[in-house]
Amino acid sequence: MPLRRRRRTKIIATLGPASSSPEVIERLFRAGADVFRLNFSHGSHADHAERIAIIRALERKVERPIGILVDVQGPKLRVGRFQAGRVQLQTGQGFRLDLSATPGDVRRVQLPHPEIIAAAGIGTTLLLDDGKLRLRVTRQRDDHLETEVVVGGALSDRKGVNVPDVLLPIPALTEKDREDLAFVLEQGVEYIGLSFVQRPEDVAEAKRIADGRAWIMVKMEKPQALENLDEIVRLADCVMVARGDLGVECPPEEVPLAQKRIVRAARALGRPVVVATQMLESMITAPAPTRAEASDVATAVFDGADAVMLSAETAAGQFPYEAVNMMDRIVARVEQDSGWRTLMDANRPVPEKSSADAIAAAARQVAHTIEAEAIATFTSTGSTTLRVARERPDCHILGLTASERTARRMAVVWGVHPLVTPELHSMTDMVAKAIRAAAQEGFAKTGDEVVVTAGVPFGTPGTTNALRVAIVK
């Protein structure tokens, strides 16, 4: 029997020290992982090349397309070092951030980022160590900032700095990121996770470098990106709600609303959207999640996210298999609920005024009316399949394509079962292949109906203009 998922929402699992062997990676795939994420903040190119080779070997073994997401690190803003390795800052005291490399003490430390010193103004908030400490700028000079400690605590060497109030003149891609991009684009991965996005220009630059070889998945993690939300999502190929970093720079009460806003914007524009960070966080050290975490995953599924993501749970946790299995169980259970289906129907975006969108909307409507078992989409770039997925139909979607690259990209898209199929030459050929695929992959049996959509002439991207209903013989 072919390997197929019963659920529509996809699962991304991050690989790391706890999940780097072929046996564990295969176990995670069989437990429910559709896409594997490689985090380039850690590990060498050789380590990552080995994992990519393992995933591709697994793909050949299971005969299913598997997506690979590479997360590039982006700029890391940090303070310098302290004489004693750490200091204790008291609320209300003064603290100076300067450019001097001299190890710091309880009165000052190096901030090796002149861009922050130049961009800050009186009243600017600086967050240190993932927001645990908070400083407010009281004076700005060319080479240093005088601040008051608003929330004190322990501060140690090289802790991170966040500047939520200010648009920083820092590009989203560092030299390291550019080297990593050159490497992974040669390797042939499906998605590039882009950190530190503040402006649409950041996305445009990454897309220029990728040049169609990979989809750019923009990580929404900065308040400045939320101010340019629609423009950034329009430029992106897919979007990630990176709640960890977003939760540092935005007040906690804003993060759930930001999540809903981002998912809504991505769905309206037909971009796949991933909800990530701390979804089953307690499973790093426990074999079962908290009830709140299970509820959090369910919320993302109810919102209509294309995929949910596991980070440290599978990369460094003690229970990587159990985490994927639990995610799979929660998602599948939510999707059996009648309230979930009602929400999918209520939140369906309005089709754009194009024949391609009209056909996609009609395919969903026809499939619903005749209770078809599947919608089969033929696509060269993925655009036809994406349009149908945006409709959130109540049957499964077969994403048929002659391109292995396109099939792998579809691994992150809601409800899509991607398949590589030979080139088509006629409408008759298309219908025959669609019903054969639906039967062979376990979606339909003799007498069942399948809705088929494609673009004619075949092989011309973005021309979805044909709709057929076929009966499985």
PDB file of N, CA, C and O in Angstrom, residues 394-419:
ATOM      1  N   ASP A 394     -12.798  19.890   0.726  1.00  0.00           N
ATOM      2  CA  ASP A 394     -13.026  18.861   1.743  1.00  0.00           C
ATOM      3  C   ASP A 394     -12.574  17.475   1.286  1.00  0.00           C
ATOM      4  O   ASP A 394     -12.777  16.497   1.996  1.00  0.00           O
ATOM      5  N   CYS A 395     -11.944  17.384   0.094  1.00  0.00           N
ATOM      6  CA  CYS A 395     -11.327  16.111  -0.313  1.00  0.00           C
ATOM      7  C   CYS A 395      -9.814  16.328  -0.458  1.00  0.00           C
ATOM      8  O   CYS A 395      -9.339  17.461  -0.426  1.00  0.00           O
ATOM      9  N   HIS A 396      -9.078  15.250  -0.633  1.00  0.00           N
ATOM     10  CA  HIS A 396      -7.623  15.364  -0.787  1.00  0.00           C
ATOM     11  C   HIS A 396      -7.262  15.948  -2.158  1.00  0.00           C
ATOM     12  O   HIS A 396      -8.055  15.890  -3.098  1.00  0.00           O
ATOM     13  N   ILE A 397      -6.059  16.498  -2.236  1.00  0.00           N
ATOM     14  CA  ILE A 397      -5.565  17.088  -3.484  1.00  0.00           C
ATOM     15  C   ILE A 397      -4.369  16.270  -3.956  1.00  0.00           C
ATOM     16  O   ILE A 397      -3.403  16.078  -3.207  1.00  0.00           O
ATOM     17  N   LEU A 398      -4.442  15.790  -5.195  1.00  0.00           N
ATOM     18  CA  LEU A 398      -3.285  15.123  -5.793  1.00  0.00           C
ATOM     19  C   LEU A 398      -2.502  16.173  -6.579  1.00  0.00           C
ATOM     20  O   LEU A 398      -3.060  16.799  -7.489  1.00  0.00           O
ATOM     21  N   GLY A 399      -1.243  16.390  -6.220  1.00  0.00           N
ATOM     22  CA  GLY A 399      -0.412  17.361  -6.941  1.00  0.00           C
ATOM     23  C   GLY A 399       0.461  16.614  -7.932  1.00  0.00           C
ATOM     24  O   GLY A 399       1.519  16.091  -7.563  1.00  0.00           O
ATOM     25  N   LEU A 400       0.007  16.509  -9.178  1.00  0.00           N
ATOM     26  CA  LEU A 400       0.742  15.736 -10.190  1.00  0.00           C
ATOM     27  C   LEU A 400       1.629  16.674 -11.014  1.00  0.00           C
ATOM     28  O   LEU A 400       1.157  17.695 -11.517  1.00  0.00           O
ATOM     29  N   THR A 401       2.896  16.321 -11.138  1.00  0.00           N
ATOM     30  CA  THR A 401       3.829  17.184 -11.858  1.00  0.00           C
ATOM     31  C   THR A 401       4.957  16.350 -12.465  1.00  0.00           C
ATOM     32  O   THR A 401       5.333  15.310 -11.909  1.00  0.00           O
ATOM     33  N   ALA A 402       5.497  16.821 -13.582  1.00  0.00           N
ATOM     34  CA  ALA A 402       6.647  16.136 -14.195  1.00  0.00           C
ATOM     35  C   ALA A 402       7.946  16.572 -13.525  1.00  0.00           C
ATOM     36  O   ALA A 402       9.003  15.990 -13.769  1.00  0.00           O
ATOM     37  N   SER A 403       7.879  17.602 -12.690  1.00  0.00           N
ATOM     38  CA  SER A 403       9.078  18.171 -12.066  1.00  0.00           C
ATOM     39  C   SER A 403       9.272  17.642 -10.649  1.00  0.00           C
ATOM     40  O   SER A 403       8.423  17.849  -9.785  1.00  0.00           O
ATOM     41  N   GLU A 404      10.396  16.980 -10.399  1.00  0.00           N
ATOM     42  CA  GLU A 404      10.706  16.489  -9.054  1.00  0.00           C
ATOM     43  C   GLU A 404      10.816  17.660  -8.080  1.00  0.00           C
ATOM     44  O   GLU A 404      10.363  17.586  -6.931  1.00  0.00           O
ATOM     45  N   ARG A 405      11.402  18.778  -8.546  1.00  0.00           N
ATOM     46  CA  ARG A 405      11.552  19.969  -7.699  1.00  0.00           C
ATOM     47  C   ARG A 405      10.193  20.490  -7.242  1.00  0.00           C
ATOM     48  O   ARG A 405       9.983  20.805  -6.074  1.00  0.00           O
ATOM     49  N   THR A 406       9.230  20.571  -8.180  1.00  0.00           N
ATOM     50  CA  THR A 406       7.888  21.053  -7.831  1.00  0.00           C
ATOM     51  C   THR A 406       7.201  20.096  -6.861  1.00  0.00           C
ATOM     52  O   THR A 406       6.562  20.528  -5.901  1.00  0.00           O
ATOM     53  N   ALA A 407       7.342  18.796  -7.088  1.00  0.00           N
ATOM     54  CA  ALA A 407       6.712  17.807  -6.205  1.00  0.00           C
ATOM     55  C   ALA A 407       7.231  17.961  -4.779  1.00  0.00           C
ATOM     56  O   ALA A 407       6.464  17.916  -3.811  1.00  0.00           O
ATOM     57  N   ARG A 408       8.546  18.165  -4.642  1.00  0.00           N
ATOM     58  CA  ARG A 408       9.122  18.333  -3.298  1.00  0.00           C
ATOM     59  C   ARG A 408       8.617  19.620  -2.643  1.00  0.00           C
ATOM     60  O   ARG A 408       8.352  19.651  -1.444  1.00  0.00           O
ATOM     61  N   ARG A 409       8.492  20.690  -3.426  1.00  0.00           N
ATOM     62  CA  ARG A 409       7.993  21.954  -2.863  1.00  0.00           C
ATOM     63  C   ARG A 409       6.566  21.798  -2.339  1.00  0.00           C
ATOM     64  O   ARG A 409       6.167  22.454  -1.382  1.00  0.00           O
ATOM     65  N   MET A 410       5.786  20.940  -2.994  1.00  0.00           N
ATOM     66  CA  MET A 410       4.394  20.735  -2.574  1.00  0.00           C
ATOM     67  C   MET A 410       4.294  20.022  -1.221  1.00  0.00           C
ATOM     68  O   MET A 410       3.221  19.954  -0.630  1.00  0.00           O
ATOM     69  N   ALA A 411       5.410  19.488  -0.708  1.00  0.00           N
ATOM     70  CA  ALA A 411       5.400  18.750   0.562  1.00  0.00           C
ATOM     71  C   ALA A 411       4.942  19.624   1.725  1.00  0.00           C
ATOM     72  O   ALA A 411       4.469  19.112   2.734  1.00  0.00           O
ATOM     73  N   VAL A 412       5.077  20.962   1.599  1.00  0.00           N
ATOM     74  CA  VAL A 412       4.681  21.858   2.705  1.00  0.00           C
ATOM     75  C   VAL A 412       3.257  22.397   2.532  1.00  0.00           C
ATOM     76  O   VAL A 412       2.724  23.038   3.425  1.00  0.00           O
ATOM     77  N   VAL A 413       2.635  22.105   1.390  1.00  0.00           N
ATOM     78  CA  VAL A 413       1.347  22.735   1.048  1.00  0.00           C
ATOM     79  C   VAL A 413       0.176  21.920   1.595  1.00  0.00           C
ATOM     80  O   VAL A 413       0.122  20.692   1.436  1.00  0.00           O
ATOM     81  N   TRP A 414      -0.770  22.614   2.201  1.00  0.00           N
ATOM     82  CA  TRP A 414      -1.945  22.018   2.848  1.00  0.00           C
ATOM     83  C   TRP A 414      -2.669  21.041   1.923  1.00  0.00           C
ATOM     84  O   TRP A 414      -3.007  21.387   0.781  1.00  0.00           O
ATOM     85  N   GLY A 415      -2.907  19.830   2.423  1.00  0.00           N
ATOM     86  CA  GLY A 415      -3.796  18.887   1.732  1.00  0.00           C
ATOM     87  C   GLY A 415      -3.257  18.247   0.476  1.00  0.00           C
ATOM     88  O   GLY A 415      -3.971  17.466  -0.166  1.00  0.00           O
ATOM     89  N   VAL A 416      -2.014  18.545   0.102  1.00  0.00           N
ATOM     90  CA  VAL A 416      -1.503  18.067  -1.194  1.00  0.00           C
ATOM     91  C   VAL A 416      -0.693  16.785  -1.020  1.00  0.00           C
ATOM     92  O   VAL A 416       0.198  16.699  -0.177  1.00  0.00           O
ATOM     93  N   HIS A 417      -1.034  15.804  -1.832  1.00  0.00           N
ATOM     94  CA  HIS A 417      -0.268  14.551  -1.916  1.00  0.00           C
ATOM     95  C   HIS A 417       0.528  14.647  -3.227  1.00  0.00           C
ATOM     96  O   HIS A 417      -0.009  14.440  -4.304  1.00  0.00           O
ATOM     97  N   PRO A 418       1.822  15.021  -3.159  1.00  0.00           N
ATOM     98  CA  PRO A 418       2.558  15.271  -4.395  1.00  0.00           C
ATOM     99  C   PRO A 418       3.047  13.977  -5.052  1.00  0.00           C
ATOM    100  O   PRO A 418       3.431  13.028  -4.372  1.00  0.00           O
ATOM    101  N   LEU A 419       3.022  13.974  -6.379  1.00  0.00           N
ATOM    102  CA  LEU A 419       3.472  12.807  -7.150  1.00  0.00           C
ATOM    103  C   LEU A 419       4.205  13.272  -8.396  1.00  0.00           C
ATOM    104  O   LEU A 419       3.762  14.218  -9.064  1.00  0.00           O
TER     105      LEU A 419
END
